[in-house]
PDB file of C-alpha atoms and ligand atoms in Angstrom:
ATOM      1  CA  MET A1389     161.788  56.785 154.154  1.00 62.00           C
ATOM      2  CA  THR A1390     161.566  56.909 157.932  1.00 91.00           C
ATOM      3  CA  SER A1391     160.950  53.215 158.535  1.00 97.00           C
ATOM      4  CA  THR A1392     160.562  49.914 156.674  1.00 98.00           C
ATOM      5  CA  PRO A1393     158.701  46.736 157.655  1.00 97.00           C
ATOM      6  CA  HIS A1394     161.803  45.481 159.518  1.00 98.00           C
ATOM      7  CA  ILE A1395     163.809  48.579 160.469  1.00 98.00           C
ATOM      8  CA  ASP A1396     162.465  51.524 162.469  1.00 98.00           C
ATOM      9  CA  PRO A1397     165.377  53.836 163.303  1.00 98.00           C
ATOM     10  CA  LYS A1398     163.161  56.488 164.972  1.00 96.00           C
ATOM     11  CA  GLY A1399     165.340  59.272 163.591  1.00 96.00           C
ATOM     12  CA  VAL A1400     168.721  57.695 164.375  1.00 98.00           C
ATOM     13  CA  ASP A1401     171.097  57.754 161.381  1.00 98.00           C
ATOM     14  CA  ILE A1402     172.460  54.570 159.865  1.00 98.00           C
ATOM     15  CA  ALA A1403     176.079  54.948 158.706  1.00 98.00           C
ATOM     16  CA  GLU A1404     177.219  54.246 155.135  1.00 98.00           C
ATOM     17  CA  THR A1405     179.343  51.382 156.486  1.00 98.00           C
ATOM     18  CA  ILE A1406     177.701  48.623 158.504  1.00 98.00           C
ATOM     19  CA  LEU A1407     178.933  45.406 160.113  1.00 98.00           C
ATOM     20  CA  LEU A1408     176.446  42.557 159.899  1.00 98.00           C
ATOM     21  CA  PRO A1409     176.769  39.696 162.404  1.00 97.00           C
ATOM     22  CA  GLY A1410     174.021  37.065 162.377  1.00 97.00           C
ATOM     23  CA  ASP A1411     173.284  37.372 166.087  1.00 95.00           C
ATOM     24  CA  PRO A1412     171.715  40.660 167.263  1.00 97.00           C
ATOM     25  CA  LEU A1413     173.355  40.276 170.679  1.00 95.00           C
ATOM     26  CA  ARG A1414     176.705  40.134 168.880  1.00 95.00           C
ATOM     27  CA  ALA A1415     175.744  43.438 167.269  1.00 97.00           C
ATOM     28  CA  LYS A1416     175.102  44.896 170.736  1.00 97.00           C
ATOM     29  CA  PHE A1417     178.406  43.518 172.023  1.00 96.00           C
ATOM     30  CA  ILE A1418     180.333  45.002 169.070  1.00 97.00           C
ATOM     31  CA  ALA A1419     178.709  48.408 169.559  1.00 98.00           C
ATOM     32  CA  GLU A1420     179.306  48.426 173.330  1.00 97.00           C
ATOM     33  CA  THR A1421     182.896  47.205 173.002  1.00 97.00           C
ATOM     34  CA  TYR A1422     184.133  49.303 170.087  1.00 97.00           C
ATOM     35  CA  PHE A1423     181.863  52.273 169.400  1.00 98.00           C
ATOM     36  CA  ASP A1424     181.698  55.736 170.942  1.00 98.00           C
ATOM     37  CA  ASP A1425     178.464  57.787 170.951  1.00 98.00           C
ATOM     38  CA  ILE A1426     176.267  54.672 170.602  1.00 98.00           C
ATOM     39  CA  ARG A1427     172.622  55.026 169.571  1.00 98.00           C
ATOM     40  CA  CYS A1428     170.261  52.095 168.968  1.00 98.00           C
ATOM     41  CA  PHE A1429     168.579  52.339 165.541  1.00 98.00           C
ATOM     42  CA  ASN A1430     166.511  49.187 165.487  1.00 98.00           C
ATOM     43  CA  GLU A1431     164.562  47.019 167.899  1.00 98.00           C
ATOM     44  CA  VAL A1432     161.984  45.576 165.492  1.00 98.00           C
ATOM     45  CA  ARG A1433     161.853  41.772 166.123  1.00 98.00           C
ATOM     46  CA  ASN A1434     164.806  42.325 168.484  1.00 98.00           C
ATOM     47  CA  MET A1435     167.053  42.551 165.420  1.00 98.00           C
ATOM     48  CA  LEU A1436     169.187  45.115 167.197  1.00 98.00           C
ATOM     49  CA  GLY A1437     171.059  47.782 165.245  1.00 98.00           C
ATOM     50  CA  PHE A1438     173.405  50.488 166.550  1.00 98.00           C
ATOM     51  CA  THR A1439     175.208  53.508 165.148  1.00 98.00           C
ATOM     52  CA  GLY A1440     178.286  55.076 166.675  1.00 98.00           C
ATOM     53  CA  THR A1441     181.805  56.102 165.807  1.00 98.00           C
ATOM     54  CA  TYR A1442     184.966  54.027 165.591  1.00 98.00           C
ATOM     55  CA  GLN A1443     188.201  56.024 165.752  1.00 96.00           C
ATOM     56  CA  GLY A1444     186.106  59.088 164.944  1.00 97.00           C
ATOM     57  CA  ARG A1445     184.419  57.645 161.863  1.00 97.00           C
ATOM     58  CA  PRO A1446     180.674  56.854 161.704  1.00 98.00           C
ATOM     59  CA  VAL A1447     179.830  53.153 161.599  1.00 98.00           C
ATOM     60  CA  SER A1448     176.787  50.952 162.256  1.00 98.00           C
ATOM     61  CA  VAL A1449     176.272  47.344 163.244  1.00 98.00           C
ATOM     62  CA  MET A1450     173.117  45.247 163.008  1.00 98.00           C
ATOM     63  CA  GLY A1451     172.106  41.597 163.379  1.00 98.00           C
ATOM     64  CA  THR A1452     170.835  39.854 160.260  1.00 98.00           C
ATOM     65  CA  GLY A1453     169.466  36.559 161.542  1.00 98.00           C
ATOM     66  CA  MET A1454     170.490  33.318 159.888  1.00 98.00           C
ATOM     67  CA  GLY A1455     170.202  32.332 156.247  1.00 98.00           C
ATOM     68  CA  ILE A1456     169.877  34.058 152.896  1.00 98.00           C
ATOM     69  CA  PRO A1457     166.197  35.086 153.232  1.00 98.00           C
ATOM     70  CA  SER A1458     166.924  36.901 156.487  1.00 98.00           C
ATOM     71  CA  ILE A1459     170.135  38.734 155.500  1.00 99.00           C
ATOM     72  CA  SER A1460     168.622  39.555 152.118  1.00 98.00           C
ATOM     73  CA  LEU A1461     165.637  41.435 153.457  1.00 98.00           C
ATOM     74  CA  TYR A1462     167.687  43.413 155.968  1.00 99.00           C
ATOM     75  CA  SER A1463     170.441  44.234 153.469  1.00 99.00           C
ATOM     76  CA  TYR A1464     167.827  45.242 150.844  1.00 98.00           C
ATOM     77  CA  GLU A1465     166.206  47.708 153.249  1.00 98.00           C
ATOM     78  CA  LEU A1466     169.586  49.043 154.444  1.00 98.00           C
ATOM     79  CA  ILE A1467     170.736  49.634 150.857  1.00 98.00           C
ATOM     80  CA  HIS A1468     167.540  50.872 149.224  1.00 98.00           C
ATOM     81  CA  HIS A1469     165.855  52.773 152.061  1.00 98.00           C
ATOM     82  CA  PHE A1470     168.713  53.912 154.271  1.00 98.00           C
ATOM     83  CA  GLY A1471     171.541  54.543 151.764  1.00 98.00           C
ATOM     84  CA  VAL A1472     174.041  52.044 153.198  1.00 98.00           C
ATOM     85  CA  LYS A1473     177.028  51.641 150.845  1.00 98.00           C
ATOM     86  CA  ASN A1474     179.466  49.202 152.503  1.00 98.00           C
ATOM     87  CA  LEU A1475     177.987  46.030 154.011  1.00 98.00           C
ATOM     88  CA  ILE A1476     180.410  43.748 155.831  1.00 98.00           C
ATOM     89  CA  ARG A1477     179.147  40.413 157.053  1.00 98.00           C
ATOM     90  CA  VAL A1478     181.072  39.136 160.090  1.00 98.00           C
ATOM     91  CA  GLY A1479     180.452  35.613 161.310  1.00 97.00           C
ATOM     92  CA  THR A1480     181.637  32.066 161.696  1.00 95.00           C
ATOM     93  CA  CYS A1481     182.161  29.378 159.092  1.00 97.00           C
ATOM     94  CA  GLY A1482     182.908  25.682 158.864  1.00 96.00           C
ATOM     95  CA  ALA A1483     186.316  25.082 157.245  1.00 97.00           C
ATOM     96  CA  MET A1484     186.365  22.658 154.314  1.00 97.00           C
ATOM     97  CA  GLN A1485     190.030  22.440 153.264  1.00 97.00           C
ATOM     98  CA  GLU A1486     192.876  20.459 154.880  1.00 94.00           C
ATOM     99  CA  ASN A1487     195.212  23.434 155.357  1.00 95.00           C
ATOM    100  CA  MET A1488     192.679  25.361 157.460  1.00 96.00           C
ATOM    101  CA  GLU A1489     192.766  25.580 161.257  1.00 93.00           C
ATOM    102  CA  LEU A1490     190.175  26.594 163.832  1.00 94.00           C
ATOM    103  CA  TYR A1491     190.146  30.398 164.297  1.00 93.00           C
ATOM    104  CA  ASP A1492     191.766  31.139 160.955  1.00 95.00           C
ATOM    105  CA  VAL A1493     190.118  34.096 159.252  1.00 97.00           C
ATOM    106  CA  VAL A1494     188.368  33.516 155.935  1.00 98.00           C
ATOM    107  CA  ILE A1495     187.728  36.445 153.599  1.00 98.00           C
ATOM    108  CA  ALA A1496     185.108  35.674 150.962  1.00 98.00           C
ATOM    109  CA  GLN A1497     186.135  36.605 147.442  1.00 98.00           C
ATOM    110  CA  GLY A1498     182.991  34.904 146.165  1.00 98.00           C
ATOM    111  CA  ALA A1499     180.015  32.987 147.509  1.00 98.00           C
ATOM    112  CA  SER A1500     178.675  29.933 145.694  1.00 98.00           C
ATOM    113  CA  THR A1501     175.282  28.740 146.801  1.00 98.00           C
ATOM    114  CA  ASP A1502     172.728  25.920 146.799  1.00 98.00           C
ATOM    115  CA  SER A1503     170.004  28.546 147.279  1.00 98.00           C
ATOM    116  CA  ASN A1504     167.531  29.607 144.596  1.00 98.00           C
ATOM    117  CA  TYR A1505     167.784  33.272 145.608  1.00 98.00           C
ATOM    118  CA  LEU A1506     169.736  34.212 142.472  1.00 98.00           C
ATOM    119  CA  GLN A1507     166.959  32.942 140.158  1.00 97.00           C
ATOM    120  CA  GLN A1508     165.020  36.173 140.637  1.00 98.00           C
ATOM    121  CA  PHE A1509     167.647  38.121 138.664  1.00 98.00           C
ATOM    122  CA  ASP A1510     166.659  36.080 135.589  1.00 97.00           C
ATOM    123  CA  LEU A1511     170.146  35.911 134.085  1.00 97.00           C
ATOM    124  CA  PRO A1512     170.761  33.865 130.949  1.00 98.00           C
ATOM    125  CA  GLY A1513     173.298  31.588 132.737  1.00 97.00           C
ATOM    126  CA  GLN A1514     174.985  31.092 136.137  1.00 96.00           C
ATOM    127  CA  TRP A1515     176.116  34.311 137.824  1.00 97.00           C
ATOM    128  CA  ALA A1516     179.016  34.283 140.329  1.00 98.00           C
ATOM    129  CA  PRO A1517     178.320  36.430 143.413  1.00 98.00           C
ATOM    130  CA  LEU A1518     181.565  38.236 144.284  1.00 98.00           C
ATOM    131  CA  SER A1519     182.532  40.517 147.127  1.00 98.00           C
ATOM    132  CA  SER A1520     183.830  44.041 146.589  1.00 98.00           C
ATOM    133  CA  TYR A1521     187.474  43.982 145.490  1.00 98.00           C
ATOM    134  CA  ARG A1522     188.027  47.362 147.170  1.00 98.00           C
ATOM    135  CA  LEU A1523     186.896  46.008 150.557  1.00 98.00           C
ATOM    136  CA  LEU A1524     188.558  42.629 150.001  1.00 98.00           C
ATOM    137  CA  GLU A1525     191.952  44.124 149.177  1.00 98.00           C
ATOM    138  CA  LYS A1526     191.845  46.394 152.212  1.00 98.00           C
ATOM    139  CA  ALA A1527     190.720  43.611 154.578  1.00 98.00           C
ATOM    140  CA  LYS A1528     193.536  41.353 153.374  1.00 98.00           C
ATOM    141  CA  ARG A1529     196.082  44.151 153.816  1.00 98.00           C
ATOM    142  CA  VAL A1530     194.849  44.935 157.349  1.00 97.00           C
ATOM    143  CA  ALA A1531     194.878  41.221 158.275  1.00 97.00           C
ATOM    144  CA  ASP A1532     198.434  40.797 156.944  1.00 97.00           C
ATOM    145  CA  GLU A1533     199.618  43.842 158.899  1.00 96.00           C
ATOM    146  CA  ARG A1534     198.171  42.223 162.060  1.00 94.00           C
ATOM    147  CA  GLY A1535     199.961  38.943 161.298  1.00 95.00           C
ATOM    148  CA  GLN A1536     196.566  37.226 161.045  1.00 95.00           C
ATOM    149  CA  ARG A1537     196.378  33.893 159.186  1.00 95.00           C
ATOM    150  CA  THR A1538     193.831  34.275 156.402  1.00 97.00           C
ATOM    151  CA  HIS A1539     192.347  32.295 153.533  1.00 98.00           C
ATOM    152  CA  VAL A1540     190.835  34.249 150.640  1.00 98.00           C
ATOM    153  CA  GLY A1541     188.530  32.553 148.154  1.00 98.00           C
ATOM    154  CA  ASN A1542     185.164  31.023 147.480  1.00 98.00           C
ATOM    155  CA  VAL A1543     182.778  30.168 150.323  1.00 98.00           C
ATOM    156  CA  LEU A1544     179.537  28.211 150.138  1.00 98.00           C
ATOM    157  CA  SER A1545     176.386  29.986 151.315  1.00 98.00           C
ATOM    158  CA  SER A1546     174.205  26.996 152.054  1.00 98.00           C
ATOM    159  CA  ASP A1547     170.498  26.831 152.857  1.00 98.00           C
ATOM    160  CA  VAL A1548     171.150  23.476 154.499  1.00 97.00           C
ATOM    161  CA  PHE A1549     172.670  23.102 157.974  1.00 95.00           C
ATOM    162  CA  TYR A1550     171.475  19.543 158.738  1.00 95.00           C
ATOM    163  CA  GLY A1551     171.805  18.013 155.283  1.00 92.00           C
ATOM    164  CA  ALA A1552     170.219  14.794 154.035  1.00 90.00           C
ATOM    165  CA  ASP A1553     173.018  14.190 151.497  1.00 92.00           C
ATOM    166  CA  PRO A1554     176.272  13.395 153.370  1.00 87.00           C
ATOM    167  CA  ASP A1555     178.356  13.759 150.185  1.00 92.00           C
ATOM    168  CA  ALA A1556     177.118  17.198 149.160  1.00 95.00           C
ATOM    169  CA  LEU A1557     179.827  19.190 150.963  1.00 96.00           C
ATOM    170  CA  GLY A1558     182.505  16.872 149.557  1.00 96.00           C
ATOM    171  CA  ARG A1559     181.511  17.842 146.034  1.00 97.00           C
ATOM    172  CA  TRP A1560     181.820  21.542 146.891  1.00 98.00           C
ATOM    173  CA  MET A1561     185.208  20.852 148.555  1.00 97.00           C
ATOM    174  CA  LYS A1562     186.500  19.356 145.309  1.00 97.00           C
ATOM    175  CA  MET A1563     185.675  22.656 143.586  1.00 98.00           C
ATOM    176  CA  GLY A1564     187.976  24.465 146.023  1.00 98.00           C
ATOM    177  CA  ILE A1565     185.319  25.906 148.328  1.00 98.00           C
ATOM    178  CA  LEU A1566     187.096  27.084 151.480  1.00 98.00           C
ATOM    179  CA  ALA A1567     184.275  27.121 153.975  1.00 98.00           C
ATOM    180  CA  VAL A1568     180.543  26.904 154.497  1.00 98.00           C
ATOM    181  CA  GLU A1569     178.295  29.594 155.983  1.00 98.00           C
ATOM    182  CA  MET A1570     174.716  30.575 155.240  1.00 98.00           C
ATOM    183  CA  GLU A1571     174.334  34.195 154.102  1.00 98.00           C
ATOM    184  CA  SER A1572     176.975  35.788 151.869  1.00 99.00           C
ATOM    185  CA  ALA A1573     175.594  34.897 148.422  1.00 98.00           C
ATOM    186  CA  GLY A1574     172.356  36.769 149.172  1.00 98.00           C
ATOM    187  CA  LEU A1575     174.247  39.773 150.513  1.00 99.00           C
ATOM    188  CA  PHE A1576     176.664  39.894 147.553  1.00 99.00           C
ATOM    189  CA  ALA A1577     173.800  39.576 145.060  1.00 98.00           C
ATOM    190  CA  ASN A1578     171.809  42.394 146.640  1.00 98.00           C
ATOM    191  CA  ALA A1579     174.907  44.597 146.769  1.00 98.00           C
ATOM    192  CA  ALA A1580     175.855  43.904 143.143  1.00 98.00           C
ATOM    193  CA  ALA A1581     172.301  44.518 141.909  1.00 98.00           C
ATOM    194  CA  ALA A1582     172.334  47.901 143.679  1.00 98.00           C
ATOM    195  CA  GLY A1583     175.936  48.859 142.775  1.00 98.00           C
ATOM    196  CA  VAL A1584     177.202  48.991 146.379  1.00 98.00           C
ATOM    197  CA  ASP A1585     180.041  47.158 148.146  1.00 98.00           C
ATOM    198  CA  ALA A1586     179.824  44.021 150.293  1.00 98.00           C
ATOM    199  CA  LEU A1587     182.294  41.668 151.941  1.00 98.00           C
ATOM    200  CA  GLY A1588     182.229  38.603 154.198  1.00 98.00           C
ATOM    201  CA  ILE A1589     184.832  37.997 156.927  1.00 98.00           C
ATOM    202  CA  PHE A1590     184.598  34.850 159.054  1.00 98.00           C
ATOM    203  CA  THR A1591     186.401  32.986 161.766  1.00 96.00           C
ATOM    204  CA  VAL A1592     186.597  29.224 161.460  1.00 95.00           C
ATOM    205  CA  SER A1593     184.401  27.834 164.265  1.00 93.00           C
ATOM    206  CA  ASP A1594     184.419  24.196 163.124  1.00 93.00           C
ATOM    207  CA  LYS A1595     186.054  21.904 160.616  1.00 94.00           C
ATOM    208  CA  ILE A1596     183.757  19.850 158.433  1.00 94.00           C
ATOM    209  CA  GLY A1597     184.361  16.167 159.149  1.00 90.00           C
ATOM    210  CA  SER A1598     186.043  16.784 162.523  1.00 89.00           C
ATOM    211  CA  ASP A1599     184.466  17.127 165.971  1.00 86.00           C
ATOM    212  CA  VAL A1600     187.148  19.310 167.594  1.00 79.00           C
ATOM    213  CA  LYS A1601     185.441  21.613 170.097  1.00 73.00           C
ATOM    214  CA  THR A1602     186.386  25.249 170.680  1.00 78.00           C
ATOM    215  CA  THR A1603     186.395  27.048 174.021  1.00 81.00           C
ATOM    216  CA  PRO A1604     184.575  30.341 174.627  1.00 79.00           C
ATOM    217  CA  GLU A1605     187.938  32.085 175.306  1.00 81.00           C
ATOM    218  CA  GLU A1606     189.413  30.869 172.019  1.00 81.00           C
ATOM    219  CA  ARG A1607     186.299  31.932 170.148  1.00 79.00           C
ATOM    220  CA  GLN A1608     186.433  35.382 171.735  1.00 80.00           C
ATOM    221  CA  THR A1609     190.061  35.977 170.697  1.00 80.00           C
ATOM    222  CA  ALA A1610     189.370  34.936 167.124  1.00 83.00           C
ATOM    223  CA  PHE A1611     186.182  37.001 167.053  1.00 90.00           C
ATOM    224  CA  THR A1612     188.115  40.080 168.208  1.00 93.00           C
ATOM    225  CA  ALA A1613     190.627  39.778 165.335  1.00 93.00           C
ATOM    226  CA  MET A1614     187.847  39.479 162.761  1.00 96.00           C
ATOM    227  CA  ILE A1615     185.878  42.449 164.129  1.00 97.00           C
ATOM    228  CA  GLU A1616     188.935  44.680 164.278  1.00 96.00           C
ATOM    229  CA  ILE A1617     189.764  43.897 160.636  1.00 97.00           C
ATOM    230  CA  ALA A1618     186.160  44.704 159.665  1.00 97.00           C
ATOM    231  CA  LEU A1619     186.117  47.953 161.668  1.00 97.00           C
ATOM    232  CA  ASP A1620     189.263  49.139 159.914  1.00 95.00           C
ATOM    233  CA  LEU A1621     187.199  49.166 156.701  1.00 94.00           C
ATOM    234  CA  ALA A1622     184.914  51.904 158.081  1.00 91.00           C
TER     235      ALA A1622
HETATM  236  N1  LIG B 236     178.723  28.487 160.324  1.00 72.59           N
HETATM  237  C1  LIG B 236     179.686  27.998 161.114  1.00 72.59           C
HETATM  238  N2  LIG B 236     179.852  26.691 160.911  1.00 72.59           N
HETATM  239  C2  LIG B 236     178.958  26.342 159.948  1.00 72.59           C
HETATM  240  C3  LIG B 236     178.624  25.144 159.325  1.00 72.59           C
HETATM  241  N3  LIG B 236     179.263  24.017 159.643  1.00 72.59           N
HETATM  242  N4  LIG B 236     177.656  25.147 158.388  1.00 72.59           N
HETATM  243  C4  LIG B 236     177.021  26.286 158.093  1.00 72.59           C
HETATM  244  N5  LIG B 236     177.282  27.450 158.657  1.00 72.59           N
HETATM  245  C5  LIG B 236     178.244  27.485 159.573  1.00 72.59           C
END
């Protein structure tokens, strides 16, 4: 397959390991900051994708847009049409537990969701979307070696950013959900259905119920730690 409805690599390879930030300009920044031998593999809808090498190993990065529908269609095409095997979402999350601080790193062991995306798999019960233990274990080890504060556990992939029910997140918090984001459950489901590996690594950009603001410098430092952990998985 040379191209799909949303990805037209024009002959540029896509690596087996890909980092997936939501923002395509973040993808460009990651490629320009960390990769050697950079080639752009996608410009369709400005959802920029790049392939290069990191410490001599091939790696790609591509924006996914926001929300489960968007990451699901890109991850589906990457897995089924371009042979991608390790899909690592990198992004921000809203922390939901007391012991969490801004800029902590969250590694998603699982992703609960209020989305209906999982219905399509027609399972006779509730299925728990999990990340790849192989990637999770390595990411945790790399983070520990860097002295990075991490939280590993269940995140909420929510379809709702501006919610009508002010108590909804509280009910998820009581079930031990660490943080809210908007994509991982779709990514983990697609990966599991195809037998490939996926992981989500996040920096805490906000705390639910608090209005503490972060500075661009602080965000950049935290972002760098998360990306370097993810790149070590390549
Ligand atoms: N990503 C970062 N913060 C978030 C929040 N509060 N809700 C959903 N996604 C997020």
